[in-house]
Amino acid sequence: DGGITQSPKYLFRKEGQNVTLSCEQNLNHDAMYWYRQDPGQGLRLIYYSQIVNDFQKGDIAEGYSVSREKKESFPLTVTSAQKNPTAFYLCASSVRGQPQHFGDGTRLSIL
Amino acid sequence: GQQLNQSPQSMFIQEGEDVSMNCTSSSIFNTWLWYKQDPGEGPVLLIALYKAGELTSNGRLTAQFGITRKDSFLNISASIPSDVGIYFCAGLANSGGSNYKLTFGKGTLLTVNP
């Protein structure tokens, strides 16, 4: 089946630790996105990539990093610089200019 | 930046009732989207609207792209318990090379009482 796979479903981070969230898609979409969702808030854009080896900061990029070495993969690293990382993280992909389709999310918590 | 005002924030209705929610913006969008999110899962696209004035249905769901391109509404008819979830509107605006960025409303939490 075609779709977007995020892993793990749940992730725990210790103080001072970097963690990486995986996002893989087999939809052959050019564009991929990372969002953060907090309770009662809408989705806020962290980073997005329109093409392989290129990505741009979204509205809340501080404390996060990404890479886009392959079309199907867009991993997100939550660094120790992100002081409030507890949230639900959503990855999405799309054909350029078309609606985005989402994975099932990763819930990140602090130990 | 662009902002979407989505209302109401929450709704508590009886099964069988109709539901209406809307989004307004101070900016023009070229595409309006409506998503539904179940607890612990990612949003799922319900309806996409591409043209001002467009009225589109998907089963019991009907959505319209406002004629001013600054608003959209979603109606759900004859609600059922599985309609429970958070509904998000989202707008897509052409802005040079950044025309892939969606702006999301904060969501409408729908609860349906059987």
PDB file of C-alpha atoms in Angstrom:
ATOM      1  CA  ASP A   1       0.000   0.000   0.000  1.00  0.00           C
ATOM      2  CA  GLY A   2       1.147   3.539  -0.712  1.00  0.00           C
ATOM      3  CA  GLY A   3       1.486   5.842   2.236  1.00  0.00           C
ATOM      4  CA  ILE A   4       3.541   7.679   4.795  1.00  0.00           C
ATOM      5  CA  THR A   5       5.190   5.754   7.611  1.00  0.00           C
ATOM      6  CA  GLN A   6       6.382   7.450  10.770  1.00  0.00           C
ATOM      7  CA  SER A   7       8.403   5.677  13.414  1.00  0.00           C
ATOM      8  CA  PRO A   8       8.549   5.154  16.260  1.00  0.00           C
ATOM      9  CA  LYS A   9       4.981   5.742  17.447  1.00  0.00           C
ATOM     10  CA  TYR A  10       6.226   6.756  20.895  1.00  0.00           C
ATOM     11  CA  LEU A  11       9.643   8.158  21.804  1.00  0.00           C
ATOM     12  CA  PHE A  12      11.224   9.274  25.038  1.00  0.00           C
ATOM     13  CA  ARG A  13      14.083  11.739  25.330  1.00  0.00           C
ATOM     14  CA  LYS A  14      16.497  12.259  28.172  1.00  0.00           C
ATOM     15  CA  GLU A  15      17.961  15.619  29.084  1.00  0.00           C
ATOM     16  CA  GLY A  16      20.726  16.681  26.700  1.00  0.00           C
ATOM     17  CA  GLN A  17      19.920  13.967  24.202  1.00  0.00           C
ATOM     18  CA  ASN A  18      19.238  14.282  20.510  1.00  0.00           C
ATOM     19  CA  VAL A  19      16.553  12.050  19.045  1.00  0.00           C
ATOM     20  CA  THR A  20      15.626  11.353  15.444  1.00  0.00           C
ATOM     21  CA  LEU A  21      12.122  10.757  14.139  1.00  0.00           C
ATOM     22  CA  SER A  22      11.750   8.779  10.940  1.00  0.00           C
ATOM     23  CA  CYS A  23       9.421   9.589   8.034  1.00  0.00           C
ATOM     24  CA  GLU A  24       9.266   7.486   4.876  1.00  0.00           C
ATOM     25  CA  GLN A  25       6.854   7.803   1.950  1.00  0.00           C
ATOM     26  CA  ASN A  26       6.294   5.620  -1.112  1.00  0.00           C
ATOM     27  CA  LEU A  27       3.915   8.002  -2.853  1.00  0.00           C
ATOM     28  CA  ASN A  28       6.635   9.442  -5.094  1.00  0.00           C
ATOM     29  CA  HIS A  29       5.886  12.907  -3.703  1.00  0.00           C
ATOM     30  CA  ASP A  30       8.455  15.650  -4.231  1.00  0.00           C
ATOM     31  CA  ALA A  31       7.552  17.695  -1.156  1.00  0.00           C
ATOM     32  CA  MET A  32       7.750  16.606   2.480  1.00  0.00           C
ATOM     33  CA  TYR A  33       6.950  18.456   5.709  1.00  0.00           C
ATOM     34  CA  TRP A  34       7.309  18.235   9.465  1.00  0.00           C
ATOM     35  CA  TYR A  35       4.724  19.700  11.846  1.00  0.00           C
ATOM     36  CA  ARG A  36       4.467  19.979  15.580  1.00  0.00           C
ATOM     37  CA  GLN A  37       1.088  19.706  17.295  1.00  0.00           C
ATOM     38  CA  ASP A  38       0.426  20.809  20.872  1.00  0.00           C
ATOM     39  CA  PRO A  39      -2.920  20.390  22.687  1.00  0.00           C
ATOM     40  CA  GLY A  40      -5.448  22.988  21.621  1.00  0.00           C
ATOM     41  CA  GLN A  41      -3.181  24.315  18.906  1.00  0.00           C
ATOM     42  CA  GLY A  42      -3.174  23.928  15.191  1.00  0.00           C
ATOM     43  CA  LEU A  43      -0.302  22.378  13.306  1.00  0.00           C
ATOM     44  CA  ARG A  44       2.867  24.423  13.233  1.00  0.00           C
ATOM     45  CA  LEU A  45       5.409  23.935  10.461  1.00  0.00           C
ATOM     46  CA  ILE A  46       8.936  23.021  11.533  1.00  0.00           C
ATOM     47  CA  TYR A  47      10.733  22.313   8.235  1.00  0.00           C
ATOM     48  CA  TYR A  48       9.779  21.479   4.689  1.00  0.00           C
ATOM     49  CA  SER A  49      11.537  20.165   1.627  1.00  0.00           C
ATOM     50  CA  GLN A  50      10.415  20.645  -1.958  1.00  0.00           C
ATOM     51  CA  ILE A  51      13.119  18.516  -3.542  1.00  0.00           C
ATOM     52  CA  VAL A  52      15.955  16.183  -2.639  1.00  0.00           C
ATOM     53  CA  ASN A  53      18.978  17.864  -1.015  1.00  0.00           C
ATOM     54  CA  ASP A  54      17.022  21.030  -0.329  1.00  0.00           C
ATOM     55  CA  PHE A  55      14.928  22.128   2.647  1.00  0.00           C
ATOM     56  CA  GLN A  56      13.675  25.339   4.264  1.00  0.00           C
ATOM     57  CA  LYS A  57      12.856  26.442   7.773  1.00  0.00           C
ATOM     58  CA  GLY A  58       9.240  26.683   8.752  1.00  0.00           C
ATOM     59  CA  ASP A  59       7.755  28.804  11.501  1.00  0.00           C
ATOM     60  CA  ILE A  60       9.355  27.023  14.488  1.00  0.00           C
ATOM     61  CA  ALA A  61      12.651  25.539  13.250  1.00  0.00           C
ATOM     62  CA  GLU A  62      14.810  26.432  16.276  1.00  0.00           C
ATOM     63  CA  GLY A  63      16.076  23.327  18.058  1.00  0.00           C
ATOM     64  CA  TYR A  64      15.329  21.027  15.114  1.00  0.00           C
ATOM     65  CA  SER A  65      17.288  19.772  12.122  1.00  0.00           C
ATOM     66  CA  VAL A  66      16.416  17.757   9.011  1.00  0.00           C
ATOM     67  CA  SER A  67      18.009  16.133   6.002  1.00  0.00           C
ATOM     68  CA  ARG A  68      16.634  15.118   2.590  1.00  0.00           C
ATOM     69  CA  GLU A  69      19.153  12.756   1.038  1.00  0.00           C
ATOM     70  CA  LYS A  70      16.516  10.570  -0.607  1.00  0.00           C
ATOM     71  CA  LYS A  71      13.165  11.452  -2.138  1.00  0.00           C
ATOM     72  CA  GLU A  72      11.301   9.017   0.067  1.00  0.00           C
ATOM     73  CA  SER A  73      12.893   9.943   3.402  1.00  0.00           C
ATOM     74  CA  PHE A  74      12.802  13.117   5.536  1.00  0.00           C
ATOM     75  CA  PRO A  75      14.081  12.452   9.079  1.00  0.00           C
ATOM     76  CA  LEU A  76      13.686  15.052  11.812  1.00  0.00           C
ATOM     77  CA  THR A  77      16.212  15.428  14.644  1.00  0.00           C
ATOM     78  CA  VAL A  78      15.047  17.050  17.857  1.00  0.00           C
ATOM     79  CA  THR A  79      18.201  18.450  19.385  1.00  0.00           C
ATOM     80  CA  SER A  80      19.033  19.221  23.002  1.00  0.00           C
ATOM     81  CA  ALA A  81      18.600  22.895  22.097  1.00  0.00           C
ATOM     82  CA  GLN A  82      14.838  22.336  21.873  1.00  0.00           C
ATOM     83  CA  LYS A  83      13.868  23.017  25.483  1.00  0.00           C
ATOM     84  CA  ASN A  84      10.219  22.041  25.210  1.00  0.00           C
ATOM     85  CA  PRO A  85      10.175  19.022  22.885  1.00  0.00           C
ATOM     86  CA  THR A  86       7.132  17.243  24.307  1.00  0.00           C
ATOM     87  CA  ALA A  87       4.578  17.204  21.489  1.00  0.00           C
ATOM     88  CA  PHE A  88       2.959  15.163  18.752  1.00  0.00           C
ATOM     89  CA  TYR A  89       5.041  15.299  15.567  1.00  0.00           C
ATOM     90  CA  LEU A  90       3.448  14.831  12.169  1.00  0.00           C
ATOM     91  CA  CYS A  91       5.115  14.231   8.838  1.00  0.00           C
ATOM     92  CA  ALA A  92       3.347  14.954   5.556  1.00  0.00           C
ATOM     93  CA  SER A  93       4.065  14.757   1.856  1.00  0.00           C
ATOM     94  CA  SER A  94       2.512  16.090  -1.315  1.00  0.00           C
ATOM     95  CA  VAL A  95       2.820  16.660  -4.997  1.00  0.00           C
ATOM     96  CA  ARG A  96       3.851  20.312  -5.307  1.00  0.00           C
ATOM     97  CA  GLY A  97       0.872  22.597  -4.837  1.00  0.00           C
ATOM     98  CA  GLN A  98      -1.482  19.715  -4.021  1.00  0.00           C
ATOM     99  CA  PRO A  99      -3.035  18.727  -0.669  1.00  0.00           C
ATOM    100  CA  GLN A 100      -0.714  17.231   1.885  1.00  0.00           C
ATOM    101  CA  HIS A 101      -1.168  13.703   3.200  1.00  0.00           C
ATOM    102  CA  PHE A 102      -0.096  12.857   6.725  1.00  0.00           C
ATOM    103  CA  GLY A 103       1.506   9.986   8.576  1.00  0.00           C
ATOM    104  CA  ASP A 104       0.154   8.725  11.896  1.00  0.00           C
ATOM    105  CA  GLY A 105       2.549  10.759  14.018  1.00  0.00           C
ATOM    106  CA  THR A 106       5.195  10.265  16.690  1.00  0.00           C
ATOM    107  CA  ARG A 107       4.533  11.264  20.279  1.00  0.00           C
ATOM    108  CA  LEU A 108       7.696  12.538  21.948  1.00  0.00           C
ATOM    109  CA  SER A 109       7.962  12.813  25.723  1.00  0.00           C
ATOM    110  CA  ILE A 110      10.661  13.827  28.184  1.00  0.00           C
ATOM    111  CA  LEU A 111      11.975  11.342  30.730  1.00  0.00           C
TER     112      LEU A 111
ATOM    113  CA  GLY B   1       2.006  35.913   8.871  1.00  0.00           C
ATOM    114  CA  GLN B   2      -1.221  34.459   7.619  1.00  0.00           C
ATOM    115  CA  GLN B   3      -3.730  33.309  10.213  1.00  0.00           C
ATOM    116  CA  LEU B   4      -6.904  31.303  10.027  1.00  0.00           C
ATOM    117  CA  ASN B   5      -9.714  31.802  12.505  1.00  0.00           C
ATOM    118  CA  GLN B   6     -11.646  28.581  12.905  1.00  0.00           C
ATOM    119  CA  SER B   7     -14.907  28.393  14.830  1.00  0.00           C
ATOM    120  CA  PRO B   8     -16.342  27.057  16.916  1.00  0.00           C
ATOM    121  CA  GLN B   9     -13.483  25.676  19.010  1.00  0.00           C
ATOM    122  CA  SER B  10     -15.662  22.794  20.166  1.00  0.00           C
ATOM    123  CA  MET B  11     -19.132  21.383  19.640  1.00  0.00           C
ATOM    124  CA  PHE B  12     -21.150  18.884  21.617  1.00  0.00           C
ATOM    125  CA  ILE B  13     -24.137  17.540  19.681  1.00  0.00           C
ATOM    126  CA  GLN B  14     -26.643  14.724  19.640  1.00  0.00           C
ATOM    127  CA  GLU B  15     -26.432  11.954  17.095  1.00  0.00           C
ATOM    128  CA  GLY B  16     -28.464  12.824  14.019  1.00  0.00           C
ATOM    129  CA  GLU B  17     -27.948  16.579  14.262  1.00  0.00           C
ATOM    130  CA  ASP B  18     -26.322  18.632  11.531  1.00  0.00           C
ATOM    131  CA  VAL B  19     -23.041  20.425  12.196  1.00  0.00           C
ATOM    132  CA  SER B  20     -21.500  23.533  10.700  1.00  0.00           C
ATOM    133  CA  MET B  21     -18.024  24.985  11.197  1.00  0.00           C
ATOM    134  CA  ASN B  22     -16.104  27.667   9.366  1.00  0.00           C
ATOM    135  CA  CYS B  23     -12.783  29.337   8.806  1.00  0.00           C
ATOM    136  CA  THR B  24     -12.008  32.932   7.966  1.00  0.00           C
ATOM    137  CA  SER B  25      -8.793  34.620   6.982  1.00  0.00           C
ATOM    138  CA  SER B  26      -7.462  38.103   6.497  1.00  0.00           C
ATOM    139  CA  SER B  27      -5.593  36.827   3.431  1.00  0.00           C
ATOM    140  CA  ILE B  28      -6.633  35.215   0.190  1.00  0.00           C
ATOM    141  CA  PHE B  29      -6.097  31.509  -0.337  1.00  0.00           C
ATOM    142  CA  ASN B  30      -6.095  29.644  -3.637  1.00  0.00           C
ATOM    143  CA  THR B  31      -6.997  26.305  -2.111  1.00  0.00           C
ATOM    144  CA  TRP B  32      -9.027  25.397   0.960  1.00  0.00           C
ATOM    145  CA  LEU B  33      -8.732  21.999   2.602  1.00  0.00           C
ATOM    146  CA  TRP B  34     -10.637  20.258   5.372  1.00  0.00           C
ATOM    147  CA  TYR B  35      -9.035  17.495   7.444  1.00  0.00           C
ATOM    148  CA  LYS B  36     -10.268  15.255  10.242  1.00  0.00           C
ATOM    149  CA  GLN B  37      -7.999  13.952  12.981  1.00  0.00           C
ATOM    150  CA  ASP B  38      -8.835  11.020  15.232  1.00  0.00           C
ATOM    151  CA  PRO B  39      -7.064  10.773  18.618  1.00  0.00           C
ATOM    152  CA  GLY B  40      -3.440   9.672  18.302  1.00  0.00           C
ATOM    153  CA  GLU B  41      -3.503   9.645  14.514  1.00  0.00           C
ATOM    154  CA  GLY B  42      -2.589  11.952  11.674  1.00  0.00           C
ATOM    155  CA  PRO B  43      -5.109  14.218   9.916  1.00  0.00           C
ATOM    156  CA  VAL B  44      -6.981  12.706   7.000  1.00  0.00           C
ATOM    157  CA  LEU B  45      -8.034  14.824   4.043  1.00  0.00           C
ATOM    158  CA  LEU B  46     -11.827  15.097   3.736  1.00  0.00           C
ATOM    159  CA  ILE B  47     -12.431  17.696   1.050  1.00  0.00           C
ATOM    160  CA  ALA B  48     -10.281  19.916  -1.179  1.00  0.00           C
ATOM    161  CA  LEU B  49     -11.624  23.113  -2.750  1.00  0.00           C
ATOM    162  CA  TYR B  50      -9.787  24.802  -5.614  1.00  0.00           C
ATOM    163  CA  LYS B  51     -12.088  27.492  -6.975  1.00  0.00           C
ATOM    164  CA  ALA B  52     -13.860  30.471  -5.403  1.00  0.00           C
ATOM    165  CA  GLY B  53     -17.543  29.684  -4.971  1.00  0.00           C
ATOM    166  CA  GLU B  54     -16.983  25.948  -5.342  1.00  0.00           C
ATOM    167  CA  LEU B  55     -19.348  23.709  -3.382  1.00  0.00           C
ATOM    168  CA  THR B  56     -18.181  20.118  -2.959  1.00  0.00           C
ATOM    169  CA  SER B  57     -19.722  17.121  -1.225  1.00  0.00           C
ATOM    170  CA  ASN B  58     -18.223  13.920   0.103  1.00  0.00           C
ATOM    171  CA  GLY B  59     -20.993  11.726   1.468  1.00  0.00           C
ATOM    172  CA  ARG B  60     -22.586  13.539   4.397  1.00  0.00           C
ATOM    173  CA  LEU B  61     -19.941  16.280   4.231  1.00  0.00           C
ATOM    174  CA  THR B  62     -20.340  19.478   2.226  1.00  0.00           C
ATOM    175  CA  ALA B  63     -17.771  22.271   2.009  1.00  0.00           C
ATOM    176  CA  GLN B  64     -17.666  25.576   0.205  1.00  0.00           C
ATOM    177  CA  PHE B  65     -14.874  27.871  -0.930  1.00  0.00           C
ATOM    178  CA  GLY B  66     -15.995  31.417  -0.149  1.00  0.00           C
ATOM    179  CA  ILE B  67     -16.459  33.794  -3.034  1.00  0.00           C
ATOM    180  CA  THR B  68     -14.020  36.293  -1.487  1.00  0.00           C
ATOM    181  CA  ARG B  69     -11.418  33.460  -1.183  1.00  0.00           C
ATOM    182  CA  LYS B  70     -11.004  34.401   2.471  1.00  0.00           C
ATOM    183  CA  ASP B  71     -13.345  31.873   4.023  1.00  0.00           C
ATOM    184  CA  SER B  72     -14.694  28.344   3.881  1.00  0.00           C
ATOM    185  CA  PHE B  73     -17.264  26.288   5.732  1.00  0.00           C
ATOM    186  CA  LEU B  74     -17.820  22.593   6.362  1.00  0.00           C
ATOM    187  CA  ASN B  75     -21.210  21.037   7.052  1.00  0.00           C
ATOM    188  CA  ILE B  76     -21.833  17.534   8.342  1.00  0.00           C
ATOM    189  CA  SER B  77     -25.363  16.245   8.006  1.00  0.00           C
ATOM    190  CA  ALA B  78     -27.021  13.606  10.198  1.00  0.00           C
ATOM    191  CA  SER B  79     -24.005  13.164  12.495  1.00  0.00           C
ATOM    192  CA  ILE B  80     -23.025   9.716  13.754  1.00  0.00           C
ATOM    193  CA  PRO B  81     -20.732   8.705  16.650  1.00  0.00           C
ATOM    194  CA  SER B  82     -17.759   8.043  14.346  1.00  0.00           C
ATOM    195  CA  ASP B  83     -17.799  11.720  13.307  1.00  0.00           C
ATOM    196  CA  VAL B  84     -16.117  12.450  16.637  1.00  0.00           C
ATOM    197  CA  GLY B  85     -12.701  14.049  16.214  1.00  0.00           C
ATOM    198  CA  ILE B  86     -10.918  17.304  15.491  1.00  0.00           C
ATOM    199  CA  TYR B  87     -11.667  19.025  12.201  1.00  0.00           C
ATOM    200  CA  PHE B  88      -9.056  21.337  10.739  1.00  0.00           C
ATOM    201  CA  CYS B  89      -9.324  23.822   7.938  1.00  0.00           C
ATOM    202  CA  ALA B  90      -6.204  24.704   5.994  1.00  0.00           C
ATOM    203  CA  GLY B  91      -5.429  27.250   3.331  1.00  0.00           C
ATOM    204  CA  LEU B  92      -2.833  27.130   0.595  1.00  0.00           C
ATOM    205  CA  ALA B  93      -1.654  30.411  -0.928  1.00  0.00           C
ATOM    206  CA  ASN B  94       0.664  30.955  -3.840  1.00  0.00           C
ATOM    207  CA  SER B  95       3.540  33.020  -2.549  1.00  0.00           C
ATOM    208  CA  GLY B  96       6.445  32.758  -4.907  1.00  0.00           C
ATOM    209  CA  GLY B  97       8.541  29.701  -4.194  1.00  0.00           C
ATOM    210  CA  SER B  98       6.708  28.914  -0.950  1.00  0.00           C
ATOM    211  CA  ASN B  99       3.397  27.896  -2.442  1.00  0.00           C
ATOM    212  CA  TYR B 100       3.487  24.531  -0.723  1.00  0.00           C
ATOM    213  CA  LYS B 101       3.009  25.850   2.788  1.00  0.00           C
ATOM    214  CA  LEU B 102      -0.343  25.271   4.405  1.00  0.00           C
ATOM    215  CA  THR B 103      -1.781  27.536   7.064  1.00  0.00           C
ATOM    216  CA  PHE B 104      -3.940  25.625   9.554  1.00  0.00           C
ATOM    217  CA  GLY B 105      -6.804  26.683  11.760  1.00  0.00           C
ATOM    218  CA  LYS B 106      -6.662  25.605  15.400  1.00  0.00           C
ATOM    219  CA  GLY B 107      -9.349  22.986  14.909  1.00  0.00           C
ATOM    220  CA  THR B 108     -12.927  22.255  15.956  1.00  0.00           C
ATOM    221  CA  LEU B 109     -13.367  19.429  18.463  1.00  0.00           C
ATOM    222  CA  LEU B 110     -16.585  17.586  17.687  1.00  0.00           C
ATOM    223  CA  THR B 111     -18.247  15.333  20.233  1.00  0.00           C
ATOM    224  CA  VAL B 112     -21.331  13.336  19.238  1.00  0.00           C
ATOM    225  CA  ASN B 113     -23.580  11.986  21.950  1.00  0.00           C
ATOM    226  CA  PRO B 114     -25.239   8.699  20.902  1.00  0.00           C
TER     227      PRO B 114
END
